[in-house]
Amino acid sequence: LDRLLGLELGADDYVTKPFSPRVLLARMKSVLRRRPAEPSDRIILDDGNLIIDPARHETRVDGKTVDLTLTQYEILHYLARRPGFVRTRQQIVSAVRGDDTILSGRAIDVHVAGLRQKLKGHGRLIETVRGVGYRIAERLDEASSD
């Protein structure tokens, strides 16, 4: 009865005790995925030469749409939300595929290599932090050369 009342009053989900933390996390991610992206969620890097638009699930380089795989797009979006912050390969895996996914650091390296290639010269924005993972620079002139 409480569960039904909670949902009728506008709750997106209702969790009863006892609950699994993994199930709770999965439910939270599900609710966040259903949240529509706002136009203000666009990420603009390199003085507007690289634009990531979550509302359209689109990436533009120098004004042209770039065709990325889902994983490439999610990696780029994850890194671009916090320019300058280093993300470990495991953090990237968790962010784009979830904690339950078994994906090697080498697989992330392959996805990043493909992503850099598709972004052409702007691929240098994605910097390798040796032995750790990756970060993205806001502008090409701030990016280190690997």
JSON list of C-alpha atoms in Angstrom, two decimals:
[
{"chain": "A", "resi": 1, "resn": "LEU", "atom": "CA", "xyz": [0.00, 0.00, 0.00]},
{"chain": "A", "resi": 2, "resn": "ASP", "atom": "CA", "xyz": [2.83, 2.42, 0.89]},
{"chain": "A", "resi": 3, "resn": "ARG", "atom": "CA", "xyz": [4.58, 1.55, -2.36]},
{"chain": "A", "resi": 4, "resn": "LEU", "atom": "CA", "xyz": [1.45, 2.23, -4.42]},
{"chain": "A", "resi": 5, "resn": "LEU", "atom": "CA", "xyz": [0.79, 5.51, -2.58]},
{"chain": "A", "resi": 6, "resn": "GLY", "atom": "CA", "xyz": [4.38, 6.66, -3.09]},
{"chain": "A", "resi": 7, "resn": "LEU", "atom": "CA", "xyz": [4.22, 6.00, -6.83]},
{"chain": "A", "resi": 8, "resn": "GLU", "atom": "CA", "xyz": [0.81, 7.67, -7.14]},
{"chain": "A", "resi": 9, "resn": "LEU", "atom": "CA", "xyz": [2.17, 10.75, -5.37]},
{"chain": "A", "resi": 10, "resn": "GLY", "atom": "CA", "xyz": [4.86, 11.14, -8.03]},
{"chain": "A", "resi": 11, "resn": "ALA", "atom": "CA", "xyz": [7.80, 9.01, -6.97]},
{"chain": "A", "resi": 12, "resn": "ASP", "atom": "CA", "xyz": [9.84, 7.57, -9.84]},
{"chain": "A", "resi": 13, "resn": "ASP", "atom": "CA", "xyz": [10.65, 4.43, -7.88]},
{"chain": "A", "resi": 14, "resn": "TYR", "atom": "CA", "xyz": [10.19, 2.92, -4.45]},
{"chain": "A", "resi": 15, "resn": "VAL", "atom": "CA", "xyz": [12.77, 0.79, -2.66]},
{"chain": "A", "resi": 16, "resn": "THR", "atom": "CA", "xyz": [11.87, -1.40, 0.28]},
{"chain": "A", "resi": 17, "resn": "LYS", "atom": "CA", "xyz": [14.18, -2.79, 2.95]},
{"chain": "A", "resi": 18, "resn": "PRO", "atom": "CA", "xyz": [16.22, -4.89, 2.82]},
{"chain": "A", "resi": 19, "resn": "PHE", "atom": "CA", "xyz": [17.74, -3.79, -0.47]},
{"chain": "A", "resi": 20, "resn": "SER", "atom": "CA", "xyz": [20.92, -4.44, -2.36]},
{"chain": "A", "resi": 21, "resn": "PRO", "atom": "CA", "xyz": [23.20, -1.40, -2.80]},
{"chain": "A", "resi": 22, "resn": "ARG", "atom": "CA", "xyz": [23.89, -2.57, -6.36]},
{"chain": "A", "resi": 23, "resn": "VAL", "atom": "CA", "xyz": [20.17, -2.66, -7.14]},
{"chain": "A", "resi": 24, "resn": "LEU", "atom": "CA", "xyz": [19.73, 0.79, -5.60]},
{"chain": "A", "resi": 25, "resn": "LEU", "atom": "CA", "xyz": [22.59, 2.16, -7.72]},
{"chain": "A", "resi": 26, "resn": "ALA", "atom": "CA", "xyz": [21.12, 0.59, -10.86]},
{"chain": "A", "resi": 27, "resn": "ARG", "atom": "CA", "xyz": [17.71, 2.13, -10.10]},
{"chain": "A", "resi": 28, "resn": "MET", "atom": "CA", "xyz": [19.27, 5.55, -9.53]},
{"chain": "A", "resi": 29, "resn": "LYS", "atom": "CA", "xyz": [21.13, 5.34, -12.85]},
{"chain": "A", "resi": 30, "resn": "SER", "atom": "CA", "xyz": [17.91, 4.32, -14.57]},
{"chain": "A", "resi": 31, "resn": "VAL", "atom": "CA", "xyz": [16.08, 7.39, -13.23]},
{"chain": "A", "resi": 32, "resn": "LEU", "atom": "CA", "xyz": [18.94, 9.67, -14.28]},
{"chain": "A", "resi": 33, "resn": "ARG", "atom": "CA", "xyz": [18.98, 8.19, -17.81]},
{"chain": "A", "resi": 34, "resn": "ARG", "atom": "CA", "xyz": [15.29, 9.03, -18.19]},
{"chain": "A", "resi": 35, "resn": "ARG", "atom": "CA", "xyz": [15.97, 12.67, -17.32]},
{"chain": "A", "resi": 36, "resn": "PRO", "atom": "CA", "xyz": [15.97, 14.62, -20.57]},
{"chain": "A", "resi": 37, "resn": "ALA", "atom": "CA", "xyz": [19.16, 16.49, -21.34]},
{"chain": "A", "resi": 38, "resn": "GLU", "atom": "CA", "xyz": [18.80, 20.24, -21.26]},
{"chain": "A", "resi": 39, "resn": "PRO", "atom": "CA", "xyz": [20.19, 22.49, -24.00]},
{"chain": "A", "resi": 40, "resn": "SER", "atom": "CA", "xyz": [22.41, 24.05, -21.33]},
{"chain": "A", "resi": 41, "resn": "ASP", "atom": "CA", "xyz": [24.05, 20.63, -20.91]},
{"chain": "A", "resi": 42, "resn": "ARG", "atom": "CA", "xyz": [26.05, 21.23, -24.11]},
{"chain": "A", "resi": 43, "resn": "ILE", "atom": "CA", "xyz": [29.79, 21.06, -23.57]},
{"chain": "A", "resi": 44, "resn": "ILE", "atom": "CA", "xyz": [31.87, 23.45, -25.64]},
{"chain": "A", "resi": 45, "resn": "LEU", "atom": "CA", "xyz": [35.62, 22.91, -25.87]},
{"chain": "A", "resi": 46, "resn": "ASP", "atom": "CA", "xyz": [38.48, 24.44, -27.83]},
{"chain": "A", "resi": 47, "resn": "ASP", "atom": "CA", "xyz": [36.76, 27.80, -28.35]},
{"chain": "A", "resi": 48, "resn": "GLY", "atom": "CA", "xyz": [33.66, 26.19, -29.87]},
{"chain": "A", "resi": 49, "resn": "ASN", "atom": "CA", "xyz": [35.50, 23.90, -32.27]},
{"chain": "A", "resi": 50, "resn": "LEU", "atom": "CA", "xyz": [34.36, 20.80, -30.37]},
{"chain": "A", "resi": 51, "resn": "ILE", "atom": "CA", "xyz": [30.75, 20.68, -29.19]},
{"chain": "A", "resi": 52, "resn": "ILE", "atom": "CA", "xyz": [29.13, 17.77, -27.35]},
{"chain": "A", "resi": 53, "resn": "ASP", "atom": "CA", "xyz": [25.34, 18.02, -27.30]},
{"chain": "A", "resi": 54, "resn": "PRO", "atom": "CA", "xyz": [23.71, 15.43, -25.00]},
{"chain": "A", "resi": 55, "resn": "ALA", "atom": "CA", "xyz": [20.17, 16.51, -25.96]},
{"chain": "A", "resi": 56, "resn": "ARG", "atom": "CA", "xyz": [20.88, 15.45, -29.54]},
{"chain": "A", "resi": 57, "resn": "HIS", "atom": "CA", "xyz": [23.46, 12.81, -28.63]},
{"chain": "A", "resi": 58, "resn": "GLU", "atom": "CA", "xyz": [25.70, 14.54, -31.12]},
{"chain": "A", "resi": 59, "resn": "THR", "atom": "CA", "xyz": [29.32, 15.64, -31.40]},
{"chain": "A", "resi": 60, "resn": "ARG", "atom": "CA", "xyz": [30.44, 18.39, -33.77]},
{"chain": "A", "resi": 61, "resn": "VAL", "atom": "CA", "xyz": [34.01, 19.16, -34.79]},
{"chain": "A", "resi": 62, "resn": "ASP", "atom": "CA", "xyz": [34.59, 22.41, -36.66]},
{"chain": "A", "resi": 63, "resn": "GLY", "atom": "CA", "xyz": [30.84, 22.64, -37.28]},
{"chain": "A", "resi": 64, "resn": "LYS", "atom": "CA", "xyz": [30.50, 19.15, -38.78]},
{"chain": "A", "resi": 65, "resn": "THR", "atom": "CA", "xyz": [28.77, 16.23, -37.07]},
{"chain": "A", "resi": 66, "resn": "VAL", "atom": "CA", "xyz": [31.14, 13.37, -36.25]},
{"chain": "A", "resi": 67, "resn": "ASP", "atom": "CA", "xyz": [29.82, 9.80, -36.28]},
{"chain": "A", "resi": 68, "resn": "LEU", "atom": "CA", "xyz": [30.91, 8.18, -33.00]},
{"chain": "A", "resi": 69, "resn": "THR", "atom": "CA", "xyz": [30.09, 4.77, -31.59]},
{"chain": "A", "resi": 70, "resn": "LEU", "atom": "CA", "xyz": [28.01, 4.78, -28.41]},
{"chain": "A", "resi": 71, "resn": "THR", "atom": "CA", "xyz": [31.04, 3.90, -26.29]},
{"chain": "A", "resi": 72, "resn": "GLN", "atom": "CA", "xyz": [33.20, 6.59, -27.93]},
{"chain": "A", "resi": 73, "resn": "TYR", "atom": "CA", "xyz": [30.49, 9.19, -27.34]},
{"chain": "A", "resi": 74, "resn": "GLU", "atom": "CA", "xyz": [30.06, 8.17, -23.70]},
{"chain": "A", "resi": 75, "resn": "ILE", "atom": "CA", "xyz": [33.81, 8.27, -23.04]},
{"chain": "A", "resi": 76, "resn": "LEU", "atom": "CA", "xyz": [34.10, 11.71, -24.65]},
{"chain": "A", "resi": 77, "resn": "HIS", "atom": "CA", "xyz": [31.10, 13.04, -22.74]},
{"chain": "A", "resi": 78, "resn": "TYR", "atom": "CA", "xyz": [32.37, 11.62, -19.44]},
{"chain": "A", "resi": 79, "resn": "LEU", "atom": "CA", "xyz": [35.82, 13.18, -19.85]},
{"chain": "A", "resi": 80, "resn": "ALA", "atom": "CA", "xyz": [34.45, 16.49, -21.14]},
{"chain": "A", "resi": 81, "resn": "ARG", "atom": "CA", "xyz": [32.15, 17.05, -18.16]},
{"chain": "A", "resi": 82, "resn": "ARG", "atom": "CA", "xyz": [35.25, 17.77, -16.04]},
{"chain": "A", "resi": 83, "resn": "PRO", "atom": "CA", "xyz": [38.06, 19.14, -18.23]},
{"chain": "A", "resi": 84, "resn": "GLY", "atom": "CA", "xyz": [41.48, 18.81, -16.63]},
{"chain": "A", "resi": 85, "resn": "PHE", "atom": "CA", "xyz": [40.42, 16.04, -14.22]},
{"chain": "A", "resi": 86, "resn": "VAL", "atom": "CA", "xyz": [42.21, 12.73, -14.61]},
{"chain": "A", "resi": 87, "resn": "ARG", "atom": "CA", "xyz": [39.93, 9.70, -14.92]},
{"chain": "A", "resi": 88, "resn": "THR", "atom": "CA", "xyz": [41.28, 6.21, -14.39]},
{"chain": "A", "resi": 89, "resn": "ARG", "atom": "CA", "xyz": [40.45, 3.53, -16.92]},
{"chain": "A", "resi": 90, "resn": "GLN", "atom": "CA", "xyz": [38.28, 1.81, -14.28]},
{"chain": "A", "resi": 91, "resn": "GLN", "atom": "CA", "xyz": [36.37, 5.05, -13.62]},
{"chain": "A", "resi": 92, "resn": "ILE", "atom": "CA", "xyz": [35.73, 5.35, -17.34]},
{"chain": "A", "resi": 93, "resn": "VAL", "atom": "CA", "xyz": [34.51, 1.74, -17.56]},
{"chain": "A", "resi": 94, "resn": "SER", "atom": "CA", "xyz": [32.18, 2.27, -14.58]},
{"chain": "A", "resi": 95, "resn": "ALA", "atom": "CA", "xyz": [30.83, 5.52, -16.01]},
{"chain": "A", "resi": 96, "resn": "VAL", "atom": "CA", "xyz": [30.11, 4.24, -19.50]},
{"chain": "A", "resi": 97, "resn": "ARG", "atom": "CA", "xyz": [29.23, 0.59, -18.87]},
{"chain": "A", "resi": 98, "resn": "GLY", "atom": "CA", "xyz": [28.47, 0.24, -15.16]},
{"chain": "A", "resi": 99, "resn": "ASP", "atom": "CA", "xyz": [30.30, -1.42, -12.30]},
{"chain": "A", "resi": 100, "resn": "ASP", "atom": "CA", "xyz": [29.19, -4.91, -13.30]},
{"chain": "A", "resi": 101, "resn": "THR", "atom": "CA", "xyz": [30.88, -4.78, -16.70]},
{"chain": "A", "resi": 102, "resn": "ILE", "atom": "CA", "xyz": [34.15, -6.54, -17.26]},
{"chain": "A", "resi": 103, "resn": "LEU", "atom": "CA", "xyz": [36.01, -4.38, -19.73]},
{"chain": "A", "resi": 104, "resn": "SER", "atom": "CA", "xyz": [39.78, -4.17, -19.77]},
{"chain": "A", "resi": 105, "resn": "GLY", "atom": "CA", "xyz": [41.82, -1.01, -19.64]},
{"chain": "A", "resi": 106, "resn": "ARG", "atom": "CA", "xyz": [43.18, -2.01, -23.03]},
{"chain": "A", "resi": 107, "resn": "ALA", "atom": "CA", "xyz": [39.64, -1.91, -24.47]},
{"chain": "A", "resi": 108, "resn": "ILE", "atom": "CA", "xyz": [39.31, 1.67, -23.21]},
{"chain": "A", "resi": 109, "resn": "ASP", "atom": "CA", "xyz": [42.65, 2.48, -24.87]},
{"chain": "A", "resi": 110, "resn": "VAL", "atom": "CA", "xyz": [41.33, 1.14, -28.18]},
{"chain": "A", "resi": 111, "resn": "HIS", "atom": "CA", "xyz": [38.12, 3.17, -27.90]},
{"chain": "A", "resi": 112, "resn": "VAL", "atom": "CA", "xyz": [40.10, 6.32, -27.07]},
{"chain": "A", "resi": 113, "resn": "ALA", "atom": "CA", "xyz": [42.43, 5.75, -30.04]},
{"chain": "A", "resi": 114, "resn": "GLY", "atom": "CA", "xyz": [39.42, 5.49, -32.37]},
{"chain": "A", "resi": 115, "resn": "LEU", "atom": "CA", "xyz": [37.85, 8.54, -30.76]},
{"chain": "A", "resi": 116, "resn": "ARG", "atom": "CA", "xyz": [41.01, 10.61, -31.23]},
{"chain": "A", "resi": 117, "resn": "GLN", "atom": "CA", "xyz": [41.14, 9.60, -34.88]},
{"chain": "A", "resi": 118, "resn": "LYS", "atom": "CA", "xyz": [37.53, 10.63, -35.50]},
{"chain": "A", "resi": 119, "resn": "LEU", "atom": "CA", "xyz": [38.06, 13.98, -33.77]},
{"chain": "A", "resi": 120, "resn": "LYS", "atom": "CA", "xyz": [40.98, 14.65, -36.15]},
{"chain": "A", "resi": 121, "resn": "GLY", "atom": "CA", "xyz": [43.27, 17.39, -34.79]},
{"chain": "A", "resi": 122, "resn": "HIS", "atom": "CA", "xyz": [40.99, 17.92, -31.81]},
{"chain": "A", "resi": 123, "resn": "GLY", "atom": "CA", "xyz": [41.73, 14.38, -30.67]},
{"chain": "A", "resi": 124, "resn": "ARG", "atom": "CA", "xyz": [44.82, 15.84, -29.02]},
{"chain": "A", "resi": 125, "resn": "LEU", "atom": "CA", "xyz": [42.47, 17.33, -26.43]},
{"chain": "A", "resi": 126, "resn": "ILE", "atom": "CA", "xyz": [42.26, 13.83, -24.94]},
{"chain": "A", "resi": 127, "resn": "GLU", "atom": "CA", "xyz": [45.47, 13.41, -23.01]},
{"chain": "A", "resi": 128, "resn": "THR", "atom": "CA", "xyz": [46.95, 10.14, -21.78]},
{"chain": "A", "resi": 129, "resn": "VAL", "atom": "CA", "xyz": [48.12, 10.19, -18.18]},
{"chain": "A", "resi": 130, "resn": "ARG", "atom": "CA", "xyz": [50.63, 7.36, -18.24]},
{"chain": "A", "resi": 131, "resn": "GLY", "atom": "CA", "xyz": [49.81, 4.49, -15.91]},
{"chain": "A", "resi": 132, "resn": "VAL", "atom": "CA", "xyz": [46.58, 6.15, -14.78]},
{"chain": "A", "resi": 133, "resn": "GLY", "atom": "CA", "xyz": [44.06, 6.99, -17.47]},
{"chain": "A", "resi": 134, "resn": "TYR", "atom": "CA", "xyz": [42.91, 10.03, -19.43]},
{"chain": "A", "resi": 135, "resn": "ARG", "atom": "CA", "xyz": [41.85, 13.65, -19.11]},
{"chain": "A", "resi": 136, "resn": "ILE", "atom": "CA", "xyz": [40.57, 16.20, -21.58]},
{"chain": "A", "resi": 137, "resn": "ALA", "atom": "CA", "xyz": [41.91, 19.73, -22.03]},
{"chain": "A", "resi": 138, "resn": "GLU", "atom": "CA", "xyz": [39.53, 22.64, -22.66]},
{"chain": "A", "resi": 139, "resn": "ARG", "atom": "CA", "xyz": [41.62, 23.98, -25.55]},
{"chain": "A", "resi": 140, "resn": "LEU", "atom": "CA", "xyz": [44.21, 22.58, -27.93]},
{"chain": "A", "resi": 141, "resn": "ASP", "atom": "CA", "xyz": [46.78, 25.13, -26.79]},
{"chain": "A", "resi": 142, "resn": "GLU", "atom": "CA", "xyz": [46.42, 23.71, -23.26]},
{"chain": "A", "resi": 143, "resn": "ALA", "atom": "CA", "xyz": [46.80, 20.08, -24.39]},
{"chain": "A", "resi": 144, "resn": "SER", "atom": "CA", "xyz": [50.13, 18.40, -23.91]},
{"chain": "A", "resi": 145, "resn": "SER", "atom": "CA", "xyz": [51.55, 16.48, -26.82]},
{"chain": "A", "resi": 146, "resn": "ASP", "atom": "CA", "xyz": [51.59, 12.73, -26.05]}
]
